[in-house]
mmCIF file of C-alpha atoms and ligand atoms in Angstrom:
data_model
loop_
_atom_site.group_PDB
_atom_site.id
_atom_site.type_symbol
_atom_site.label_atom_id
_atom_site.label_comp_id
_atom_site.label_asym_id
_atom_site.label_seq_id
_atom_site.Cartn_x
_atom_site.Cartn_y
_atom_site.Cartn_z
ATOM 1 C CA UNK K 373 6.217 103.348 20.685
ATOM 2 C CA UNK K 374 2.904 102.664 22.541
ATOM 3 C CA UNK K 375 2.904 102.579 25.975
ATOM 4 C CA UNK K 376 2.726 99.207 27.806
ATOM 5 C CA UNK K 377 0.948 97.436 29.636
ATOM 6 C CA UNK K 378 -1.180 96.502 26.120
ATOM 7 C CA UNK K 379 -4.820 96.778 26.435
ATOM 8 C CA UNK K 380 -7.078 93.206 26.320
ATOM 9 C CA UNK K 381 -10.074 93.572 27.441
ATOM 10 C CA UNK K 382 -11.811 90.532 29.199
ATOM 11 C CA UNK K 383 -15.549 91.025 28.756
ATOM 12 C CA UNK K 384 -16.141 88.502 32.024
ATOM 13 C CA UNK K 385 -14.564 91.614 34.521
ATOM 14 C CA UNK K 386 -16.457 94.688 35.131
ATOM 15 C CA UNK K 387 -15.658 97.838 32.931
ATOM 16 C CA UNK K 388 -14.994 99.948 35.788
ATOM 17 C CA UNK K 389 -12.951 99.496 39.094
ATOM 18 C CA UNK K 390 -13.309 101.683 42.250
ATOM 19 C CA UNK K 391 -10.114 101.995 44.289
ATOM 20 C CA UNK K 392 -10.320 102.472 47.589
ATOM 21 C CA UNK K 393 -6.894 103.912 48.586
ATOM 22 C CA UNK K 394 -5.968 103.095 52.008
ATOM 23 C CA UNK K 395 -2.377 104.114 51.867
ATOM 24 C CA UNK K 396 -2.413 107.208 54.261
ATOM 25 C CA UNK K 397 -4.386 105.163 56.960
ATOM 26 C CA UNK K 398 -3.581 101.438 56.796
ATOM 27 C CA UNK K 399 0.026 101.817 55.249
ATOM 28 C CA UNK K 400 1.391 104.842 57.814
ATOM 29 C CA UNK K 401 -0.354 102.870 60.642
ATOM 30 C CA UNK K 402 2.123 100.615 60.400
ATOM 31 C CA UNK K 403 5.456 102.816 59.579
ATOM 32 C CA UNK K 404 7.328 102.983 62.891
ATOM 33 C CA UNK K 405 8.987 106.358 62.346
ATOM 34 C CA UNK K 406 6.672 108.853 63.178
ATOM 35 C CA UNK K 407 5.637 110.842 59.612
ATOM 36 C CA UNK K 408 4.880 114.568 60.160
ATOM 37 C CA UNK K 409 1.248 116.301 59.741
ATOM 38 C CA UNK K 410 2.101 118.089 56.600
ATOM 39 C CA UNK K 411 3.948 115.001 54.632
ATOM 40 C CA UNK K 412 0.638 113.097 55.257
ATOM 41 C CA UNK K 413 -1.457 115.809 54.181
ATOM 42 C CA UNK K 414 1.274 116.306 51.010
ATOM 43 C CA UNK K 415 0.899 112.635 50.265
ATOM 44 C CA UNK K 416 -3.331 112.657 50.508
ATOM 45 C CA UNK K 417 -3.422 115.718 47.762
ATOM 46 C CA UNK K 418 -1.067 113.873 45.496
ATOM 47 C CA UNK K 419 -2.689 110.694 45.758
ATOM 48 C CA UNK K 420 -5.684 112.751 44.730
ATOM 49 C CA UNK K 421 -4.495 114.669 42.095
ATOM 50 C CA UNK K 422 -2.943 111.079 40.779
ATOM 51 C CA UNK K 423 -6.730 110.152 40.203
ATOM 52 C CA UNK K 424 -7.769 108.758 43.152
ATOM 53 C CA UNK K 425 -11.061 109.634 43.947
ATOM 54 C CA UNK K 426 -11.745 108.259 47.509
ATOM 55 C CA UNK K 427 -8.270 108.260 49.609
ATOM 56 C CA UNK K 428 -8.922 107.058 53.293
ATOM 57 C CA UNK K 429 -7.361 110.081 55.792
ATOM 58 C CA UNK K 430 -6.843 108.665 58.859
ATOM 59 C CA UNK K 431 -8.022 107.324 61.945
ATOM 60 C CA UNK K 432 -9.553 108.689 65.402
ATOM 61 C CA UNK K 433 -8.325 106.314 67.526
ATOM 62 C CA UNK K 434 -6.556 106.638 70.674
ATOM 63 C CA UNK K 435 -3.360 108.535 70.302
ATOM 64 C CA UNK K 436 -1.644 105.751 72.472
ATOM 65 C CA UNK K 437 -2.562 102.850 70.643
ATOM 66 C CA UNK K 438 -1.373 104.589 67.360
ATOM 67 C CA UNK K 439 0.801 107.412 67.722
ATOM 68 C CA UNK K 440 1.286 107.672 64.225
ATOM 69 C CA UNK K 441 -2.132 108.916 63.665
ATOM 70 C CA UNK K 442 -2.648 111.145 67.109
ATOM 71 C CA UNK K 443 -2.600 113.782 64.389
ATOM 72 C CA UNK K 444 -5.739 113.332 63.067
ATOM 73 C CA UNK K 445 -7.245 116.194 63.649
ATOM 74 C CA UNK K 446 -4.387 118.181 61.985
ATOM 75 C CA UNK K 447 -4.380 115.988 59.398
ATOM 76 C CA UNK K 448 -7.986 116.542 58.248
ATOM 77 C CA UNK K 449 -7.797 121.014 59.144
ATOM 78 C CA UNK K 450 -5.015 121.028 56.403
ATOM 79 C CA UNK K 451 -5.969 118.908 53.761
ATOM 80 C CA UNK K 452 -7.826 121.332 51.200
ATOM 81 C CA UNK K 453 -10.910 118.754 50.260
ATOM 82 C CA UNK K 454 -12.152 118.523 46.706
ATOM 83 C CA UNK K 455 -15.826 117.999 46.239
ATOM 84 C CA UNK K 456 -15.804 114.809 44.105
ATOM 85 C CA UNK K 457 -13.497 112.801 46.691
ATOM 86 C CA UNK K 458 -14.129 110.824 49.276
ATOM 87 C CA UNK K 459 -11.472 111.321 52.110
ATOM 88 C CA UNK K 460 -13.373 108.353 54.553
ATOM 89 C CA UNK K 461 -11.705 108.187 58.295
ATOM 90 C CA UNK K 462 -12.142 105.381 60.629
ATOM 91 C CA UNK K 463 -13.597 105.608 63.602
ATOM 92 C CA UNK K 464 -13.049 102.870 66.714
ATOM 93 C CA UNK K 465 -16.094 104.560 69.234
ATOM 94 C CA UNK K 466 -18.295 107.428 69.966
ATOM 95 C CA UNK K 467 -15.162 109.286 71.110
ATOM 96 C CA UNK K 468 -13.910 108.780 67.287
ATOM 97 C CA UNK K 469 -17.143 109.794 65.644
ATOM 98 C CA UNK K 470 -18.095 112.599 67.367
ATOM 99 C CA UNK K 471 -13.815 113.969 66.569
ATOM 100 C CA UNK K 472 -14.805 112.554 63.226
ATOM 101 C CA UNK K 473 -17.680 115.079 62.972
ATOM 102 C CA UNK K 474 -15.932 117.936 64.505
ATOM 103 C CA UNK K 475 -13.945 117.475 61.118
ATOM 104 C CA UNK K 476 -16.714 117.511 59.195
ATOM 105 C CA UNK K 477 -16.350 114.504 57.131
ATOM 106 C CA UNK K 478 -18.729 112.371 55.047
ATOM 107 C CA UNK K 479 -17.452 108.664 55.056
ATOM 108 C CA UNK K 480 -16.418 106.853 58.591
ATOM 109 C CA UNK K 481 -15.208 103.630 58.903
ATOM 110 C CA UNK K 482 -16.144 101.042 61.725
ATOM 111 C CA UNK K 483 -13.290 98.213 62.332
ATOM 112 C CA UNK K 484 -14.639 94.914 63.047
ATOM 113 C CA UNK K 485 -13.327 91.281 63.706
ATOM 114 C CA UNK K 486 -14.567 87.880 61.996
ATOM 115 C CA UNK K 487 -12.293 86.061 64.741
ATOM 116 C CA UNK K 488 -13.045 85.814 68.570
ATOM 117 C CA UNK K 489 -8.903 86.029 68.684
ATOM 118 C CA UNK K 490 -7.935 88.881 66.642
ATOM 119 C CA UNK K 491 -11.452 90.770 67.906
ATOM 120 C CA UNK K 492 -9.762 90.739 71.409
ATOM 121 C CA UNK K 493 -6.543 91.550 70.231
ATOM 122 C CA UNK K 494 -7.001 94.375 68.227
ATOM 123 C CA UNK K 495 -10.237 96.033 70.332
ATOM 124 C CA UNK K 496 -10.098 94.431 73.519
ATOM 125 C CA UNK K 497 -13.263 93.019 73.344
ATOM 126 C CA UNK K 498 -15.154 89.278 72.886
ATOM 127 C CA UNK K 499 -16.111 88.836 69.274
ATOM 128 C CA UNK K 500 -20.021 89.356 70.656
ATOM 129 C CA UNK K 501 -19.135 92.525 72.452
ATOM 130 C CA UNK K 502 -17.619 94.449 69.327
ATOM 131 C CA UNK K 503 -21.124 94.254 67.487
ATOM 132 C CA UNK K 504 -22.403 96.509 70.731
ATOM 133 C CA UNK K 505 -19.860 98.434 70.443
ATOM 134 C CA UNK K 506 -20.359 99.769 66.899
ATOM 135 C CA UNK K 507 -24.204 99.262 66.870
ATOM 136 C CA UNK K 508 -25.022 103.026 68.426
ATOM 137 C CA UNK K 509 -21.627 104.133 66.239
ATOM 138 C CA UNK K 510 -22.981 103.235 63.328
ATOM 139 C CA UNK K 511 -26.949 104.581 64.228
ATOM 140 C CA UNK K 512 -25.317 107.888 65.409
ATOM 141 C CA UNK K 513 -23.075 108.124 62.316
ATOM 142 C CA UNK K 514 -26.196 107.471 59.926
ATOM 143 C CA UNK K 515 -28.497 109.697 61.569
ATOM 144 C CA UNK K 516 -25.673 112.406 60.886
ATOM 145 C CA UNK K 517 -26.384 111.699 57.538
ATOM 146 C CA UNK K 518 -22.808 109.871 56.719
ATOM 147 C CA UNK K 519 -21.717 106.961 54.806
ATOM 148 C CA UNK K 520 -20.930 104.182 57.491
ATOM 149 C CA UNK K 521 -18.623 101.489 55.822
ATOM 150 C CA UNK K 522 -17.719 98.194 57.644
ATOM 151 C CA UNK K 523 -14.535 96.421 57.720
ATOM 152 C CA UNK K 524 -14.341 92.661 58.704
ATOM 153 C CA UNK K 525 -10.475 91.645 59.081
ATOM 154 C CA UNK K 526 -9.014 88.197 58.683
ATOM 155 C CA UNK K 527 -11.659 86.835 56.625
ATOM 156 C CA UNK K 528 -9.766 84.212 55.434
ATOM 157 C CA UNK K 529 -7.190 82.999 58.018
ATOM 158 C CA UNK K 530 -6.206 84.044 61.408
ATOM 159 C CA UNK K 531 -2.645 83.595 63.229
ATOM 160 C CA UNK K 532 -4.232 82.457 66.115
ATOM 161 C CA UNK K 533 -6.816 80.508 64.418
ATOM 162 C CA UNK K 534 -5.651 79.770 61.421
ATOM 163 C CA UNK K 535 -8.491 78.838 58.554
ATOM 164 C CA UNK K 536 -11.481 81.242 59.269
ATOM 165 C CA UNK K 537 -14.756 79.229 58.173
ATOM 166 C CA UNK K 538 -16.280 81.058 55.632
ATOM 167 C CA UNK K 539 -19.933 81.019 57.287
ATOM 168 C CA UNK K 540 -18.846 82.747 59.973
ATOM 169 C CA UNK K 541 -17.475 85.096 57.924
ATOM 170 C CA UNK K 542 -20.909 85.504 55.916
ATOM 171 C CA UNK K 543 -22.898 86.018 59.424
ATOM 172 C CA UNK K 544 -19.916 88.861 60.137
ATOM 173 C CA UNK K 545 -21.110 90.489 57.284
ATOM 174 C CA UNK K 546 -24.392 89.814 57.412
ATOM 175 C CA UNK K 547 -24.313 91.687 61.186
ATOM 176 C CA UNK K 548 -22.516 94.558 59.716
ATOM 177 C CA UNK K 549 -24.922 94.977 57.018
ATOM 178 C CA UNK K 550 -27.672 95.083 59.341
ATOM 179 C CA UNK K 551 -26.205 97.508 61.257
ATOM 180 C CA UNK K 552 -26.238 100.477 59.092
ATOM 181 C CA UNK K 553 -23.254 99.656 56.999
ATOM 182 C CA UNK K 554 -23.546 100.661 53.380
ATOM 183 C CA UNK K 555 -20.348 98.787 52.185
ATOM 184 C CA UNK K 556 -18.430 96.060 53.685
ATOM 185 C CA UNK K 557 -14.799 95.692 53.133
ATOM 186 C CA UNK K 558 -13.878 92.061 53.283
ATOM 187 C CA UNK K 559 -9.869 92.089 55.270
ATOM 188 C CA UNK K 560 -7.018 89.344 54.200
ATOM 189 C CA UNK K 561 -5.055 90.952 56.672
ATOM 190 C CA UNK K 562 -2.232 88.831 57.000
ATOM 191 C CA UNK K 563 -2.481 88.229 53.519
ATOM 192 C CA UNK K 564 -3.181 84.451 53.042
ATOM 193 C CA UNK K 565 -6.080 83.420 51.314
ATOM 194 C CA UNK K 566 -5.881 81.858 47.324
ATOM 195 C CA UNK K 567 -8.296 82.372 44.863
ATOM 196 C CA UNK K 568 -10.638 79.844 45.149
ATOM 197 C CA UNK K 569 -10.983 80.679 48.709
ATOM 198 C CA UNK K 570 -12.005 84.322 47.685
ATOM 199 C CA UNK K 571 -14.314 82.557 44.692
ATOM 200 C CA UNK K 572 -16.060 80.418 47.675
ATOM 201 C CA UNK K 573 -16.575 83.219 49.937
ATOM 202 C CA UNK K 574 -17.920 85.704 47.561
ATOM 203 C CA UNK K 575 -20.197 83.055 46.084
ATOM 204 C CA UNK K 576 -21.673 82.135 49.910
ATOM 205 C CA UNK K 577 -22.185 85.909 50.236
ATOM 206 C CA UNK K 578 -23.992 86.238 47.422
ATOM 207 C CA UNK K 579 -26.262 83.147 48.143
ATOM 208 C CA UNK K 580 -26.949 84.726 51.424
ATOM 209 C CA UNK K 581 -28.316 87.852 49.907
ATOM 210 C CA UNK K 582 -25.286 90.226 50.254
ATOM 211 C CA UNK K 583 -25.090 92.089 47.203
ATOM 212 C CA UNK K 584 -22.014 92.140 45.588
ATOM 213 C CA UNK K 585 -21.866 96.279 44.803
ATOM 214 C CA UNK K 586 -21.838 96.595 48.630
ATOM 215 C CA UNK K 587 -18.679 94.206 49.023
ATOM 216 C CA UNK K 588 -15.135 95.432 48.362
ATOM 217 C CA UNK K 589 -12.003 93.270 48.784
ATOM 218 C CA UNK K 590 -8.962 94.368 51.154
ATOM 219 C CA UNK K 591 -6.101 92.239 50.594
ATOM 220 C CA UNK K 592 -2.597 91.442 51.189
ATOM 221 C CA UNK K 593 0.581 90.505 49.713
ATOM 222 C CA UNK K 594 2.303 88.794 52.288
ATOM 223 C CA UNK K 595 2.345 85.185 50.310
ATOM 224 C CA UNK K 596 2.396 86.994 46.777
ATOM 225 C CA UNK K 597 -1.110 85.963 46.092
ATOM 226 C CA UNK K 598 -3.150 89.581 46.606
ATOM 227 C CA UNK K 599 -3.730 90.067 42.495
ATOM 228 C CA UNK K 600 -4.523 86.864 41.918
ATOM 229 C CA UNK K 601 -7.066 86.977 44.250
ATOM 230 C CA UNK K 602 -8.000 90.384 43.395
ATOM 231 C CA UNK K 603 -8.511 88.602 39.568
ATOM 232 C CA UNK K 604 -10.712 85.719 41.121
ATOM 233 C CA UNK K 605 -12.947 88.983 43.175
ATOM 234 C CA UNK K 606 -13.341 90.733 39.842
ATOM 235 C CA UNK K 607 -14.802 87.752 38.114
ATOM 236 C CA UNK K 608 -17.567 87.298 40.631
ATOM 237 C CA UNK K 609 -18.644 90.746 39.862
ATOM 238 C CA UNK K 610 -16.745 92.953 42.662
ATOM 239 C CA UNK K 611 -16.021 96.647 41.719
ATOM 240 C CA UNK K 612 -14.091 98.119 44.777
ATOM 241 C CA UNK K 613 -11.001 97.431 45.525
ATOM 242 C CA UNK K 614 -8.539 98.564 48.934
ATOM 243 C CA UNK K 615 -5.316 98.809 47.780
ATOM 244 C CA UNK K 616 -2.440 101.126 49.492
ATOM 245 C CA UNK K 617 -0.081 103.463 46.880
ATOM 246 C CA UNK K 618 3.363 102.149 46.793
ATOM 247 C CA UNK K 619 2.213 98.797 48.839
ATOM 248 C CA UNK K 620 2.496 100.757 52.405
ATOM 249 C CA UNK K 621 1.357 98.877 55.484
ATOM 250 C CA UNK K 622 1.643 95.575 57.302
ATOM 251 C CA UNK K 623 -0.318 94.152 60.306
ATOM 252 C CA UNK K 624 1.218 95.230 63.883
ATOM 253 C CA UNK K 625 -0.341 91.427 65.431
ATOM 254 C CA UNK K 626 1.372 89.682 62.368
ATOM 255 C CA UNK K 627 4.859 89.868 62.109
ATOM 256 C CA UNK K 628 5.649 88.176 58.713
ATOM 257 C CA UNK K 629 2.511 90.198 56.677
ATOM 258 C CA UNK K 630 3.656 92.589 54.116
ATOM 259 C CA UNK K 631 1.836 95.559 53.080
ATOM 260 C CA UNK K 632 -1.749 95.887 51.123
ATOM 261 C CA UNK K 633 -1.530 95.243 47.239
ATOM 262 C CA UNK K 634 -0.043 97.645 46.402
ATOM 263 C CA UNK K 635 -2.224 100.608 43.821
ATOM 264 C CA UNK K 636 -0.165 100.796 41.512
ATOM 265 C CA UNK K 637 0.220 96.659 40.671
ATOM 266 C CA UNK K 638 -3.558 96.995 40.689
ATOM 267 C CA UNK K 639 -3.528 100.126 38.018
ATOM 268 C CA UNK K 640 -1.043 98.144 35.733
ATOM 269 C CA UNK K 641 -3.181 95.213 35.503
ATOM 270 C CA UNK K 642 -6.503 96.988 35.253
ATOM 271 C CA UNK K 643 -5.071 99.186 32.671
ATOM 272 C CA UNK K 644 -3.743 95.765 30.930
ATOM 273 C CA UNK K 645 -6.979 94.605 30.672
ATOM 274 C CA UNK K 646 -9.128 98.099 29.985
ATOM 275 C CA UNK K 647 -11.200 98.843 33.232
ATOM 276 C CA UNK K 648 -11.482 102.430 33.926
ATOM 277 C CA UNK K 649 -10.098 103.772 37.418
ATOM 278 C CA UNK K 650 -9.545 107.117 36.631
ATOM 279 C CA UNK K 651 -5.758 106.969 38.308
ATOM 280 C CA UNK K 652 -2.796 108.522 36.279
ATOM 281 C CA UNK K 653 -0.056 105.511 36.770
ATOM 282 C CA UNK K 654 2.571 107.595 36.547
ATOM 283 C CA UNK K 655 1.807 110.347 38.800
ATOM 284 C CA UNK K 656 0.871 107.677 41.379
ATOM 285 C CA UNK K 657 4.793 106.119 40.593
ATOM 286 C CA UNK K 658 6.017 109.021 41.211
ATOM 287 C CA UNK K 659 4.171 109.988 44.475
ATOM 288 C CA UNK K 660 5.211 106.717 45.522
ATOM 289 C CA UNK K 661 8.847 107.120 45.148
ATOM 290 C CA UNK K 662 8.699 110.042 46.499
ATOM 291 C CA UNK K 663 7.024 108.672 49.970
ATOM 292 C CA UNK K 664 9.556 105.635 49.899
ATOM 293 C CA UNK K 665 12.316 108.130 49.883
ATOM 294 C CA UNK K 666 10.803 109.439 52.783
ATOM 295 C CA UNK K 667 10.492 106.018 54.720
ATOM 296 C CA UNK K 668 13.988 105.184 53.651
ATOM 297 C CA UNK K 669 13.218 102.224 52.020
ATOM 298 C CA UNK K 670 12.441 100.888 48.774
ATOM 299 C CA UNK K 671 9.043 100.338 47.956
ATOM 300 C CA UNK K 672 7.638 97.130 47.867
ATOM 301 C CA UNK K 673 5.230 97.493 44.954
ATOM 302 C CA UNK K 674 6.862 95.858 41.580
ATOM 303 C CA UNK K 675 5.509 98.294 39.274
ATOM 304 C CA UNK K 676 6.806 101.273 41.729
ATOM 305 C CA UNK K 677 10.294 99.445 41.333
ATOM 306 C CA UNK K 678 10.248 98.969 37.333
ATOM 307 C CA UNK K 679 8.832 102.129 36.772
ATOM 308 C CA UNK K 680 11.070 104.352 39.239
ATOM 309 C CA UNK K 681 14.039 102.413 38.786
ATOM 310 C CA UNK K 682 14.041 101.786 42.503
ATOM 311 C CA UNK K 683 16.288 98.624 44.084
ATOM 312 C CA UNK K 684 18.708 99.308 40.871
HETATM 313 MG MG1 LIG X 1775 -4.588 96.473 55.209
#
């Protein structure tokens, strides 16, 4: 018997995908029960001995806006780092950064808004403010000689303001960019956009100038549309990918959003159609199941459910 999925190749999609595992950040960010230090650091190796070659840690930010991640510190002094991977941490301020570089890392993460709403929401500040508040971040984090990537959330629709136009979305980027940011990560973060929204958006970046090895896509599941659109990113030419293992995560200020795409729905259809990613689908399964057992809850990926026999 050969194993499934079977392999087509599509000579339109790239031959090689980058995945950008957020799983240990954005997923546990969002878990309510409080995971400990060496569980995280337990599920980081794994996810890197699955295949994964950049696996985001954590996040500095302020133990008492998320207490699942006040272990930060502890987080990154245990995990034994392997020189190929990329373990990236976000980082909110100069508070963050400067923890961030106490740890020694490489690859920081600023966190910024494409909605006035959601930008005061989720940092307390006017959508104009947050660019001065990452500016001297980002200089600071550069001159340290790191890798400074940019995330732009709701991108596509907001629950406050519902459609996001697209152009200020491109001028989000377009700030981040000039910044100092070597890679933008474009957010669905409550997981509501349709492929020829992602089609449009990518094309207007790319008519701006943006090019289109610096943009990754971050997206969610919540209305069952995150491959799809992940399909309709590919074609344009886009080569990383955020995805969380086992589908972990949600959005605190959205209620109804389900997790990222999950990695291993992502590894099943790249595999299916013959782009590289380096990640062992089974090992990731099985790290997966493993994590869900520790949640006490099925996981929501589909793959992680046919594959484990979860929700049987
Ligand atoms: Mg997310």
């Amino acid at each position: 018997m050969t194993a499934l999925p079977m392999v087509v190749r599509d000579p339109a999609l790239p031959s090689e995908v980058m995945i950008w595992e957020v799983g240990a950040r954005d997923g546990l960010q969002n878990e309510s029960a409080i995971v400990p230090t060496a569980t995280k650091v337990e599920f980081i190796e794994r996810l890197v001995d699955a295949g994964l070659a950049v696996v985001e840690a954590t996040s500095y930010v302020r133990p008492e806006w998320v207490p699942q991640l006040a272990d930060a510190a502890d987080v990154m002094a245990a995990l034994q780092r392997r020189p190929a991977v990329r373990y990236p941490v976000l980082v909110p301020n100069m508070r963050g950064l400067e923890r961030a570089l106490e740890a020694s890392v490489t690859d920081v993460a600023v966190f910024a808004s494409a909605t006035e709403a959601f930008a005061q929401r989720n940092l307390n500040r006017g959508y104009d403010e947050q660019w001065e508040m990452f500016a001297p971040v980002v200089d600071r984090a550069r001159s340290e000689g790191l890798a400074v990537r940019g995330y732009l959330s709701m991108c596509f629709g907001d629950p406050w303001e519902g459609v996001v136009d697209p152009v200020a979305v491109v001028a989000g980027v377009g700030r981040l960019l000039d910044m100092g940011c070597h890679a933008i990560s474009l957010g669905d973060t409550i997981g509501v956009a349709t492929p020829g929204q992602v089609a449009d958006l990518l094309a207007r970046l790319t008519a701006a100038g943006v090019p289109v090895e610096a943009v990754g896509v971050h997206f969610h599941d919540t209305y069952g549309q995150a491959l799809a659109n992940t399909l309709a990113a590919l074609r344009a030419g886009v080569t990383t990918v955020d995805t969380s293992a086992g589908g972990l995560g949600g959005c605190p200020y959205a209620k109804s959003a389900t997790g990222n795409l999950a990695t291993e729905d992502l590894v099943y259809m790249l595999e299916g159609l013959g782009i590289r990613t380096g990640v062992d689908l089974d090992a990731l399964v099985t790290t997966s199941a493993w994590m869900s057992g520790i949640l006490g809850r099925p996981s929501p990926s589909r793959v992680v459910r046919a594959r484990s026999h979860q929700g049987e």
